[in-house]
Coordinates of C-alpha atoms and ligand atoms in Angstrom, one line a residue:
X15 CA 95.4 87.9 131.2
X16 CA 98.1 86.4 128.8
X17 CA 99.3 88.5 126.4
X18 CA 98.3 87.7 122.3
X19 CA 101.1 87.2 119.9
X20 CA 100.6 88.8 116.5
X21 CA 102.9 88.3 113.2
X22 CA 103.5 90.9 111.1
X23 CA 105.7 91.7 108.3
X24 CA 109.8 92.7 109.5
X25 CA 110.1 94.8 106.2
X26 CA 108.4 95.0 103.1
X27 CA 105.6 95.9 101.3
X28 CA 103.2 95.3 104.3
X29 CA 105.2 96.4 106.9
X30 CA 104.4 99.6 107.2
X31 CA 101.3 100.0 106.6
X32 CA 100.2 96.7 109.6
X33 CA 102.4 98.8 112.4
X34 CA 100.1 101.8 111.4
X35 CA 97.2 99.9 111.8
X36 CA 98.1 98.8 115.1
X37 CA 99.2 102.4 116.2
X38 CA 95.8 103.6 114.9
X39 CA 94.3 101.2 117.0
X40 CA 95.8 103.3 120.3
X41 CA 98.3 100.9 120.7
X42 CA 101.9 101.8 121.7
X43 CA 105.0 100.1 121.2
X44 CA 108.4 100.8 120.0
X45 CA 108.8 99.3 116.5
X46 CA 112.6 98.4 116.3
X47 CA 113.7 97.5 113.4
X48 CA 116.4 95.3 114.6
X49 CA 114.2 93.2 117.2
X50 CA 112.0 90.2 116.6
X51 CA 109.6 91.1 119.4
X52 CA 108.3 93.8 121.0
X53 CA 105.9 94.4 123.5
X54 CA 102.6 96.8 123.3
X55 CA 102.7 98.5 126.2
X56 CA 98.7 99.8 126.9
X57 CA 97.3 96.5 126.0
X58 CA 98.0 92.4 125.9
X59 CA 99.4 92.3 123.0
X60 CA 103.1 91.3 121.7
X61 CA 104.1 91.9 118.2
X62 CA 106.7 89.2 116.2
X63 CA 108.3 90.9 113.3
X64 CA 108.7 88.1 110.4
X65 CA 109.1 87.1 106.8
X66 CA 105.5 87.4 105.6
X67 CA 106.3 83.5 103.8
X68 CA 106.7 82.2 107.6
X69 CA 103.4 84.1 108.6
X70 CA 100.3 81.6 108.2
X71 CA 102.8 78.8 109.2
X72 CA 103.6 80.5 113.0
X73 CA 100.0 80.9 113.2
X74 CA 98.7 77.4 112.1
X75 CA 101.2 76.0 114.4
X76 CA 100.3 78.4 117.4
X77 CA 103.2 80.6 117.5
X78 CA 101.5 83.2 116.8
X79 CA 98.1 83.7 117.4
X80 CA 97.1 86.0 115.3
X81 CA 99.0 87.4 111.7
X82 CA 98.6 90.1 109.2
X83 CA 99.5 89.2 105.6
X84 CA 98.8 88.6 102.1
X85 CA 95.7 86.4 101.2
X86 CA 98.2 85.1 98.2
X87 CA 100.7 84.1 100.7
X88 CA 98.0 82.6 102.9
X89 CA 96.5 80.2 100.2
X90 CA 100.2 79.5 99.0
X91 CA 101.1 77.8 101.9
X92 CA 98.0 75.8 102.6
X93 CA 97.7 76.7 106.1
X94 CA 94.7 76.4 108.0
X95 CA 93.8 79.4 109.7
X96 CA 90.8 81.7 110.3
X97 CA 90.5 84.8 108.2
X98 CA 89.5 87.5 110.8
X99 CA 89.3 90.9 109.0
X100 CA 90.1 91.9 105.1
X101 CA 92.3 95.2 105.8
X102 CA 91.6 97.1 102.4
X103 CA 95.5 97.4 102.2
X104 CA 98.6 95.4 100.3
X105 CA 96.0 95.3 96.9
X106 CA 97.5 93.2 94.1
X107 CA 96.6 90.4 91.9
X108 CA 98.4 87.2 90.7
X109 CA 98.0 87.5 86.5
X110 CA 99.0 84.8 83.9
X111 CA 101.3 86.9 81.9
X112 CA 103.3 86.1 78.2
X113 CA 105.8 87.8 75.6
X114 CA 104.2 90.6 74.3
X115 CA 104.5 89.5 70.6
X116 CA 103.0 85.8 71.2
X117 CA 99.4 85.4 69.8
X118 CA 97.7 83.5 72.7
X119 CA 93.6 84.2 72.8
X120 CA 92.2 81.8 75.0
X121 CA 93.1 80.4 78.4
X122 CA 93.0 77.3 76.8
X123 CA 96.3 78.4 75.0
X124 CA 98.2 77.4 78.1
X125 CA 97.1 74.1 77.5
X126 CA 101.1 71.9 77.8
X127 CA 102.7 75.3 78.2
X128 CA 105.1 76.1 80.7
X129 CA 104.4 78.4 83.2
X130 CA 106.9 79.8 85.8
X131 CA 105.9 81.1 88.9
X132 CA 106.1 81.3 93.0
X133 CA 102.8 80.3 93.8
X134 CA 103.0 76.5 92.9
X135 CA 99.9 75.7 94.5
X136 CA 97.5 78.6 93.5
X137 CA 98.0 78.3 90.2
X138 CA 97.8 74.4 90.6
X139 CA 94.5 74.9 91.9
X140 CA 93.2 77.9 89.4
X141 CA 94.7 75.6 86.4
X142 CA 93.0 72.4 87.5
X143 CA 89.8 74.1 87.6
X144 CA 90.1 75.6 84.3
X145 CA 90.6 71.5 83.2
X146 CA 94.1 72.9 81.9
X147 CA 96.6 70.5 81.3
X148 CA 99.8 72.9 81.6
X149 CA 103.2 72.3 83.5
X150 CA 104.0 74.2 86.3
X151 CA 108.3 75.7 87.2
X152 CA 108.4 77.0 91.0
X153 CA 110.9 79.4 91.1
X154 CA 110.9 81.8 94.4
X155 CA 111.8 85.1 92.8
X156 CA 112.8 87.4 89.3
X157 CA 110.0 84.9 87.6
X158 CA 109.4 88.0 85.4
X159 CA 112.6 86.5 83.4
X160 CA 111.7 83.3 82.9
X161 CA 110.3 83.4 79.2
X162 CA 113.2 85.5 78.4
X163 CA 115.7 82.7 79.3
X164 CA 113.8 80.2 77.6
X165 CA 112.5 78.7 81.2
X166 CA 108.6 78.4 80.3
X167 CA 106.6 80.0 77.9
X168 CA 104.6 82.2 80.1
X169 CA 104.5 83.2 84.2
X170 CA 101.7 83.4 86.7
X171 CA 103.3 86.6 88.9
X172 CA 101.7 89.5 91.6
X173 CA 101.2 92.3 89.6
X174 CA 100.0 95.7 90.9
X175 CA 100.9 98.1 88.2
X176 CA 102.1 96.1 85.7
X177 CA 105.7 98.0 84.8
X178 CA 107.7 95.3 85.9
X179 CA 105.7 93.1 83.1
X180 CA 106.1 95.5 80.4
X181 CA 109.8 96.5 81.3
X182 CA 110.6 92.2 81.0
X183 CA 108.3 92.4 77.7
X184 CA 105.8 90.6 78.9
X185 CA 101.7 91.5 78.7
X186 CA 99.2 90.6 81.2
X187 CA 96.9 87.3 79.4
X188 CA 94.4 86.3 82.6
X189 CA 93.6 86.7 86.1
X190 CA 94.4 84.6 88.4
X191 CA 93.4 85.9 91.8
X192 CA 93.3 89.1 93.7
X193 CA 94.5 89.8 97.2
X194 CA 94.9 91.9 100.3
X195 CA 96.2 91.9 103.6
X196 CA 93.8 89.9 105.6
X197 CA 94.4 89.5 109.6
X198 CA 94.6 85.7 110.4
X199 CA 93.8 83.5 113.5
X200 CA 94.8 80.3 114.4
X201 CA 91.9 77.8 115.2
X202 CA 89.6 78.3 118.5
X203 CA 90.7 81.7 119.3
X204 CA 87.4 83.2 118.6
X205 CA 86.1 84.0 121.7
X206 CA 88.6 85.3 123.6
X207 CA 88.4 88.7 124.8
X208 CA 91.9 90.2 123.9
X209 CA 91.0 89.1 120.1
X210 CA 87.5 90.6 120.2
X211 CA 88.6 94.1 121.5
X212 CA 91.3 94.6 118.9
X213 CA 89.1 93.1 116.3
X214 CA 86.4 95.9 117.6
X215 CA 89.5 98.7 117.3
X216 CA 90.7 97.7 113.7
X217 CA 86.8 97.5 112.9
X218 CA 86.5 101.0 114.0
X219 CA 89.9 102.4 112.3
X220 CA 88.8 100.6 108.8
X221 CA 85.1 102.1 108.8
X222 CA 86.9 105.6 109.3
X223 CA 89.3 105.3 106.9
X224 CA 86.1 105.0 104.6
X225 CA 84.0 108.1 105.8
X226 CA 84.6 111.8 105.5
X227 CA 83.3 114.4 107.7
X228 CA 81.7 117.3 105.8
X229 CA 80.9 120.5 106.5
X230 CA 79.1 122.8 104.3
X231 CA 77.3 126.1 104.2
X232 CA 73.8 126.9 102.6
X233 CA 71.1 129.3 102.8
X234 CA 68.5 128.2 104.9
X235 CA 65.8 127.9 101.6
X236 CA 68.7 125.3 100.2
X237 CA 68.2 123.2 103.1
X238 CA 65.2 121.1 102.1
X239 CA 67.1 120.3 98.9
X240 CA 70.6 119.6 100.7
X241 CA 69.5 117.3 103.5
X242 CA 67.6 115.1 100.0
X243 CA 71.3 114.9 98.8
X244 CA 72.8 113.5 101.8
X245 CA 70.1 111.0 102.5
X246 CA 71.8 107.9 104.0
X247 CA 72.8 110.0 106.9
X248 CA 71.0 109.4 109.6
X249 CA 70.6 112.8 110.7
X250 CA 72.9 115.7 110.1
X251 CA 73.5 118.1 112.4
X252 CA 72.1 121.8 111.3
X253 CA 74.2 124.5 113.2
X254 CA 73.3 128.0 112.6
X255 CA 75.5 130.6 111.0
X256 CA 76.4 134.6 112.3
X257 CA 75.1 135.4 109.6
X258 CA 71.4 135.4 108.9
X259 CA 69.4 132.9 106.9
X260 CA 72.2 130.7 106.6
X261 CA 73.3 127.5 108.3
X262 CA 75.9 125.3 108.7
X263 CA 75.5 121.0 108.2
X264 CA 77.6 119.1 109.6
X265 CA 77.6 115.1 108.4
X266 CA 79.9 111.9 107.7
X267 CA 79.5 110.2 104.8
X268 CA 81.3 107.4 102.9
X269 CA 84.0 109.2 101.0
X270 CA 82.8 107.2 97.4
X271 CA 79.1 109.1 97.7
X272 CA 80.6 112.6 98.2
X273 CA 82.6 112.7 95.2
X274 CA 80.1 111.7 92.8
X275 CA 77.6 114.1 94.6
X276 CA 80.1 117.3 94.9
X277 CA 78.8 119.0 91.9
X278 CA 74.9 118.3 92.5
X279 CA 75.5 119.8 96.0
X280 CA 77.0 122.8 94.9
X281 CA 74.6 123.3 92.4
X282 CA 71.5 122.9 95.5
X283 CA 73.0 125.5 97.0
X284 CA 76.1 124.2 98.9
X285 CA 78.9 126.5 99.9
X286 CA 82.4 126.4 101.4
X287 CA 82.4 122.4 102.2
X288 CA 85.1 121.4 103.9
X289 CA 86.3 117.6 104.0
X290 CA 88.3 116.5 106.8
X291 CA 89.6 112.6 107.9
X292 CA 87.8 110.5 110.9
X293 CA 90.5 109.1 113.2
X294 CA 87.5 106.4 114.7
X295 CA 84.3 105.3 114.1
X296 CA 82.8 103.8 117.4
X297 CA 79.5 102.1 116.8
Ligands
ATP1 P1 109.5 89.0 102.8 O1 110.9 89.5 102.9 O2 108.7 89.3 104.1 O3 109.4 87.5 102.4 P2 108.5 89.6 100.1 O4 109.6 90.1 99.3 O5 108.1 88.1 100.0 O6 108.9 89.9 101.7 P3 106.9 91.9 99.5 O7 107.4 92.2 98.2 O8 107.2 92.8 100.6 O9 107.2 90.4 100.0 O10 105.3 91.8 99.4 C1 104.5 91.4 100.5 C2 103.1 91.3 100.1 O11 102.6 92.5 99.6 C3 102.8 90.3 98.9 O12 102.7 89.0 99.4 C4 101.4 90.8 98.4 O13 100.4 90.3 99.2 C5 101.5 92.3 98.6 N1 101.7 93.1 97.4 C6 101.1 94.2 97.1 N2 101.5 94.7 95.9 C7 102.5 94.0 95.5 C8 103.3 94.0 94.4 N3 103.2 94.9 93.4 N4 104.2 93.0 94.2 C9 104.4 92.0 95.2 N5 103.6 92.0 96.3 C10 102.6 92.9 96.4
ZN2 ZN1 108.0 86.7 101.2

């Protein structure tokens, strides 16, 4: 069968965390920093390592066949592609932001403002649909600067945490979009075989990630009460202890329910629980 090409990131923020996605997955490759390709070795796949900008691009054209990157790079650059499989990694959103000390309310403010950013045609599109008359200054990097130098009066920007804003003295006005890394397709690969098993893989690795398995003690009198708390499970599994009257309960559960229940179990009864990761889930 002939091998799949995917893109990922050569260095950068996504970098790291796509080549652990595709180790989790059981592939195995070398990831050399220096090469632009390399080759997995257990399955029919080869790996290009590129500038995430060039991403939806190799994949629209059919260089690649498949890419990981960020959903504000894909819309950026227009490219028609298929989105695959939102990864849950490389968070952020793109924010309007202005000087801390300027008094603007309404989105409407921005209304014959200037606004510097990267992402030209986002911010083209979110502007146009607010029926926001407001003119737009590409610049490809440092845009946090731009009201400082008297280039517009406000930016549109990727913010996660928001220190590079406040450190530029700017303050975060409105919400553009939000984004993470999504793997991409080009057109009519759907079906094919190679794509489906690795789709199933990173499907399995990503529904992990979300679930804990649990282990807990209680006295067998708890039980009733413990197995009410961790409805949703289809069934744990009840193991019995050395020690009389007691039992052990083994389950998986999404990681979000247990912390919010941690405190009602204990109180029902529930005794040394012990959390521990899920490499796979294999439905
Ligand atoms: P390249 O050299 O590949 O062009 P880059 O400098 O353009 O890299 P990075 O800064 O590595 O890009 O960011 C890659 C992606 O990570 C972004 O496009 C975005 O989707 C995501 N991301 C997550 N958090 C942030 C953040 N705080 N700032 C910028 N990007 C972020
Ligand atoms: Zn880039």
């Amino acid at each position: 069968m002939k091998n799949l090409k995917i893109a990922i990131q050569k260095s950068g923020r996504l970098n790291e965390k796509s080549v652990q996605l595709l180790k989790n997955c059981g592939l195995d490759f070398e990831n050399y920093k220096s090469s632009l390709i390399t080759i997995v070795s257990n399955f029919n796949l080869e790996i290009l390592f590129l500038r995430d900008d060039d991403i939806p691009d190799y994949v629209e054209q059919g260089i690649a066949d498949l890419g990981i990157v960020g959903e504000n790079v894909i819309d950026e650059s227009l490219a028609k592609v298929d989105y695959l499989q939102r990864l849950g990694f490389g968070k952020c959103t793109l924010k309007l932001a202005v000087p801390k000390d300027s008094n603007f309310n309404d989105i409407k403010d921005l209304d014959g403002k200037s606004i510097a950013t990267s992402y030209p045609n986002i911010l083209g599109k979110f502007l146009k649909d607010k029926q926001i008359s407001a003119e737009i200054h590409p610049i490809s990097g440092s845009v946090e600067i731009a009201p400082g130098l008297g280039l517009s009066e406000a930016i549109c920007d990727i913010v996660s945490t928001g220190g590079t804003l406040k450190n530029n003295g700017l303050k975060p006005f409105a919400d553009v979009s939000t984004s993470e890394a999504i793997l991409i397709g080009r057109a009519g690969l759907a079906e094919n075989p190679i794509l489906c098993e690795l789709l199933q893989r990173i499907q399995s690795v990503l529904r992990a990630k979300e679930t804990k398995y649990v282990v807990l003690n209680v006295e067998k009198t708890n039980l009733p009460q413990i197995t009410e708390l961790l409805q949703g499970v289809k069934s744990p599994t009840i193991v019995p202890l050395a020690e009389e009257g007691w039992v052990a309960v083994h389950t998986v559960i999404p990681e979000e329910d247990f912390w919010g229940k941690i405190n009602t179990l204990k109180s029902a009864g529930a005794q040394g629980i012990v959390v521990m990761p899920i490499e796979k889930i294999i439905l």
